[in-house]
XYZ file of C-alpha atoms in Angstrom:
274
model
C 13.956 21.425 2.226
C 13.938 17.656 2.617
C 10.546 16.942 1.050
C 9.464 19.473 -1.549
C 12.881 20.392 -2.984
C 13.870 16.779 -3.965
C 10.504 16.322 -5.692
C 10.839 19.550 -7.662
C 14.453 18.806 -8.563
C 13.527 15.282 -9.723
C 10.883 16.777 -11.985
C 13.499 19.150 -13.366
C 16.105 16.431 -13.819
C 13.626 14.229 -15.699
C 13.702 16.773 -18.545
C 17.417 16.192 -19.140
C 19.645 13.371 -20.326
C 23.305 12.572 -19.895
C 25.668 14.405 -22.259
C 28.976 13.177 -23.693
C 30.965 15.669 -21.624
C 29.608 14.211 -18.369
C 26.965 16.888 -17.892
C 23.300 16.905 -18.837
C 21.444 18.167 -21.893
C 17.839 19.356 -22.029
C 15.559 16.949 -23.933
C 12.102 18.009 -22.765
C 9.658 15.120 -22.508
C 11.859 12.653 -24.385
C 12.512 10.539 -21.279
C 8.778 10.161 -20.649
C 8.115 9.278 -24.285
C 10.870 6.665 -24.101
C 9.449 5.056 -20.942
C 5.893 4.991 -22.265
C 6.450 3.993 -25.900
C 9.877 2.374 -26.424
C 9.683 -1.292 -27.445
C 12.060 -2.296 -24.641
C 11.259 0.176 -21.855
C 7.469 0.452 -22.253
C 6.653 -3.226 -21.514
C 8.652 -3.016 -18.249
C 6.942 0.247 -17.247
C 3.384 -0.918 -17.957
C 4.078 -4.278 -16.329
C 5.221 -2.461 -13.180
C 2.112 -0.254 -13.317
C -0.272 -3.224 -13.579
C 1.552 -5.064 -10.794
C 1.413 -1.970 -8.592
C -2.335 -1.659 -9.149
C -2.774 -5.318 -8.174
C -0.528 -4.827 -5.138
C -2.672 -1.889 -3.997
C -5.971 -3.634 -4.785
C -5.105 -6.618 -2.580
C -4.248 -4.301 0.303
C -7.424 -2.285 -0.204
C -9.698 -5.334 -0.462
C -8.016 -7.521 2.182
C -6.012 -5.398 4.608
C -8.426 -2.561 5.360
C -11.586 -4.689 5.785
C -9.671 -7.056 8.081
C -8.463 -4.053 10.069
C -12.076 -2.888 10.327
C -13.210 -6.344 11.442
C -10.520 -6.581 14.120
C -11.273 -3.069 15.376
C -14.957 -3.983 15.574
C -14.197 -7.151 17.528
C -11.890 -5.313 19.936
C -14.605 -2.771 20.761
C -17.538 -5.206 20.762
C -16.999 -6.464 24.305
C -16.260 -10.080 23.351
C -12.541 -9.568 24.039
C -12.914 -7.108 26.895
C -10.518 -8.830 29.315
C -7.742 -9.424 26.764
C -8.403 -6.515 24.412
C -5.054 -4.857 25.083
C -3.122 -8.070 24.460
C -4.796 -8.726 21.130
C -4.317 -5.128 20.043
C -0.601 -5.302 20.873
C -0.048 -8.684 19.190
C -1.708 -7.528 15.981
C 0.301 -4.294 15.874
C 3.722 -5.831 16.693
C 4.483 -6.982 13.079
C 4.224 -3.343 11.977
C 7.267 -2.525 14.096
C 9.425 -5.289 12.601
C 12.034 -4.730 9.912
C 10.775 -5.544 6.426
C 13.956 -7.556 5.808
C 13.233 -9.685 8.876
C 9.611 -10.191 7.813
C 10.685 -11.193 4.302
C 13.268 -13.663 5.643
C 10.780 -15.237 8.067
C 8.138 -15.717 5.386
C 10.701 -17.115 2.971
C 11.446 -19.801 5.565
C 7.745 -20.449 6.182
C 6.933 -20.711 2.467
C 10.033 -22.657 1.465
C 9.119 -25.961 -0.304
C 12.232 -27.563 1.238
C 11.825 -26.824 4.960
C 8.675 -24.693 5.191
C 4.987 -25.498 5.594
C 3.982 -25.536 1.915
C 4.959 -27.820 -0.935
C 4.197 -25.337 -3.738
C 6.878 -22.688 -4.443
C 4.460 -19.760 -4.099
C 7.246 -17.182 -4.465
C 8.684 -18.986 -7.486
C 5.586 -19.035 -9.698
C 4.551 -16.064 -11.818
C 0.865 -16.546 -11.026
C 1.260 -16.651 -7.222
C 4.376 -14.595 -6.413
C 2.738 -11.152 -6.368
C -0.405 -12.177 -4.404
C 1.810 -13.993 -1.909
C 4.017 -10.938 -1.383
C 0.915 -8.756 -1.083
C -0.526 -10.978 1.649
C 2.817 -10.947 3.455
C 2.627 -7.148 3.436
C -1.007 -7.287 4.599
C 0.007 -9.470 7.552
C 2.671 -6.966 8.554
C 0.669 -3.753 8.201
C -2.913 -4.733 9.081
C -2.291 -3.252 12.532
C -2.224 0.284 11.129
C -5.836 0.460 9.830
C -6.905 -1.527 12.887
C -5.417 1.087 15.213
C -6.890 4.085 13.354
C -10.367 2.555 13.176
C -10.170 1.359 16.772
C -9.417 4.918 17.889
C -12.587 6.146 16.151
C -14.773 3.329 17.487
C -13.795 3.789 21.131
C -14.729 7.483 20.901
C -18.258 6.866 19.567
C -20.704 7.726 22.386
C -22.361 4.714 23.980
C -25.661 6.559 23.899
C -25.852 5.844 20.157
C -25.616 2.093 20.822
C -28.246 2.280 23.518
C -30.597 4.324 21.328
C -30.218 1.844 18.472
C -30.967 -1.110 20.762
C -34.049 0.626 22.131
C -35.251 1.061 18.547
C -34.824 -2.673 18.017
C -31.644 -2.680 15.918
C -29.413 -5.750 16.024
C -25.682 -5.554 16.637
C -25.028 -5.867 12.891
C -27.529 -3.135 12.039
C -26.107 -0.875 14.755
C -22.606 -1.228 13.342
C -23.490 -0.545 9.700
C -26.179 2.098 10.202
C -24.827 3.927 13.246
C -21.089 3.334 13.582
C -19.910 2.887 10.000
C -21.147 6.334 8.830
C -18.926 7.782 11.554
C -16.057 5.549 10.411
C -16.419 6.318 6.700
C -14.176 9.455 6.601
C -11.397 7.659 8.494
C -11.783 4.591 6.280
C -11.322 6.855 3.268
C -8.194 8.442 4.748
C -6.743 4.988 5.437
C -7.444 4.010 1.816
C -5.492 7.055 0.596
C -2.590 6.256 2.939
C -2.622 2.672 1.636
C -2.589 3.938 -1.952
C 0.392 6.236 -1.362
C 2.333 3.614 0.596
C 1.732 0.838 -1.956
C 2.758 2.940 -4.951
C 5.935 3.848 -3.055
C 6.588 0.253 -1.965
C 9.998 -1.263 -2.581
C 11.706 -2.869 0.400
C 9.662 -6.074 0.811
C 9.844 -7.086 -2.843
C 13.524 -6.164 -3.049
C 14.414 -8.145 0.091
C 12.506 -11.257 -1.043
C 12.757 -11.248 -4.854
C 15.781 -9.028 -5.503
C 16.098 -6.037 -7.869
C 14.747 -7.981 -10.863
C 11.498 -8.771 -8.969
C 11.198 -12.290 -10.338
C 10.157 -14.638 -11.536
C 10.233 -12.974 -14.961
C 9.401 -9.531 -13.498
C 6.037 -10.829 -12.220
C 6.504 -8.940 -8.921
C 8.071 -5.840 -10.459
C 6.502 -2.591 -9.224
C 7.483 1.067 -9.569
C 9.900 0.898 -6.635
C 12.009 -1.907 -8.108
C 11.722 -0.440 -11.616
C 13.040 2.873 -10.300
C 15.904 1.097 -8.500
C 17.059 -0.696 -11.639
C 16.636 2.390 -13.815
C 18.365 4.825 -11.472
C 21.150 2.675 -9.993
C 21.352 -0.154 -12.475
C 21.539 -3.835 -11.555
C 24.583 -6.088 -11.736
C 26.343 -5.228 -15.032
C 23.717 -2.759 -16.301
C 24.490 0.939 -15.878
C 21.828 3.141 -14.357
C 20.636 6.495 -15.671
C 20.059 9.329 -13.223
C 17.846 11.324 -15.577
C 15.792 8.327 -16.698
C 15.417 7.287 -13.082
C 14.170 10.790 -12.307
C 11.587 10.351 -15.066
C 10.358 7.119 -13.442
C 10.163 8.878 -10.072
C 8.280 11.775 -11.674
C 5.747 9.419 -13.238
C 5.299 7.731 -9.837
C 4.654 11.147 -8.295
C 2.159 12.083 -11.023
C 0.245 8.798 -10.688
C 0.052 9.167 -6.904
C -1.016 12.806 -7.256
C -3.779 11.896 -9.718
C -5.083 9.149 -7.430
C -5.189 11.413 -4.381
C -6.822 14.225 -6.376
C -9.539 11.863 -7.655
C -10.217 10.736 -4.096
C -10.525 14.302 -2.819
C -12.793 15.354 -5.697
C -14.981 12.266 -6.133
C -14.950 10.323 -2.847
C -14.058 12.598 0.051
C -16.917 15.007 -0.638
C -19.425 12.137 -0.754
C -18.088 10.693 2.516
C -18.472 14.057 4.219
C -22.005 14.427 2.863
C -22.825 10.857 3.929
C -21.424 11.511 7.407
C -23.370 14.774 7.877
C -26.640 13.361 6.563
C -26.347 10.339 8.852
């Protein structure tokens, strides 16, 4: 009721447009054609798509490997006495409000009273990577916790057998433990993909609905907000906003389907053969 029905109804609504009598009129795929090809709407849509891909790529390349590294350190024995403290400290930012996180980092990165002299959030070339790293800092505890849960359940006999065979700690991790981690690492990548293509709150709280400067931090979430609700004096369009939401859903669905067809099967085969 609260999940599937809104998605289906958004797909239905995206096939309509507002009529003069206040109702809606069926237009088929006209809203999608407008978003993808119109000289004014298409540049905003494709800019949001490229930015969203970059936003996801930074999380995939930075956040998940760091989570894996931290999980490995927590289970390696080097932090045995304070393992629980480190695990809690790393996960705490995940529980914070995104608005609070955005406000704190705005203070830290402010050229006037912060720790940097360069306006990282005010430059087109650095705004999106900076916001991405802020998000990485907040959510790195999630992949860390998932991977940690897998690592602590790996039998110690595998470590002992690898050491008897002469494997180093590095070789033991990559040849013994990582094959067991690979399916979970893939699941975390899919979760990251879905979450990043649905992202909105951090960029909105820091850069506003126009995702400045010059739309350099605009992603699907902020594009949908402006299209559906409007911004300042602009009037939003419910049906066009539904078309943006439908395209978001289709892109996410395609990405997840490609993972299940091309990656998940290989990870399962890799895990079984190992």
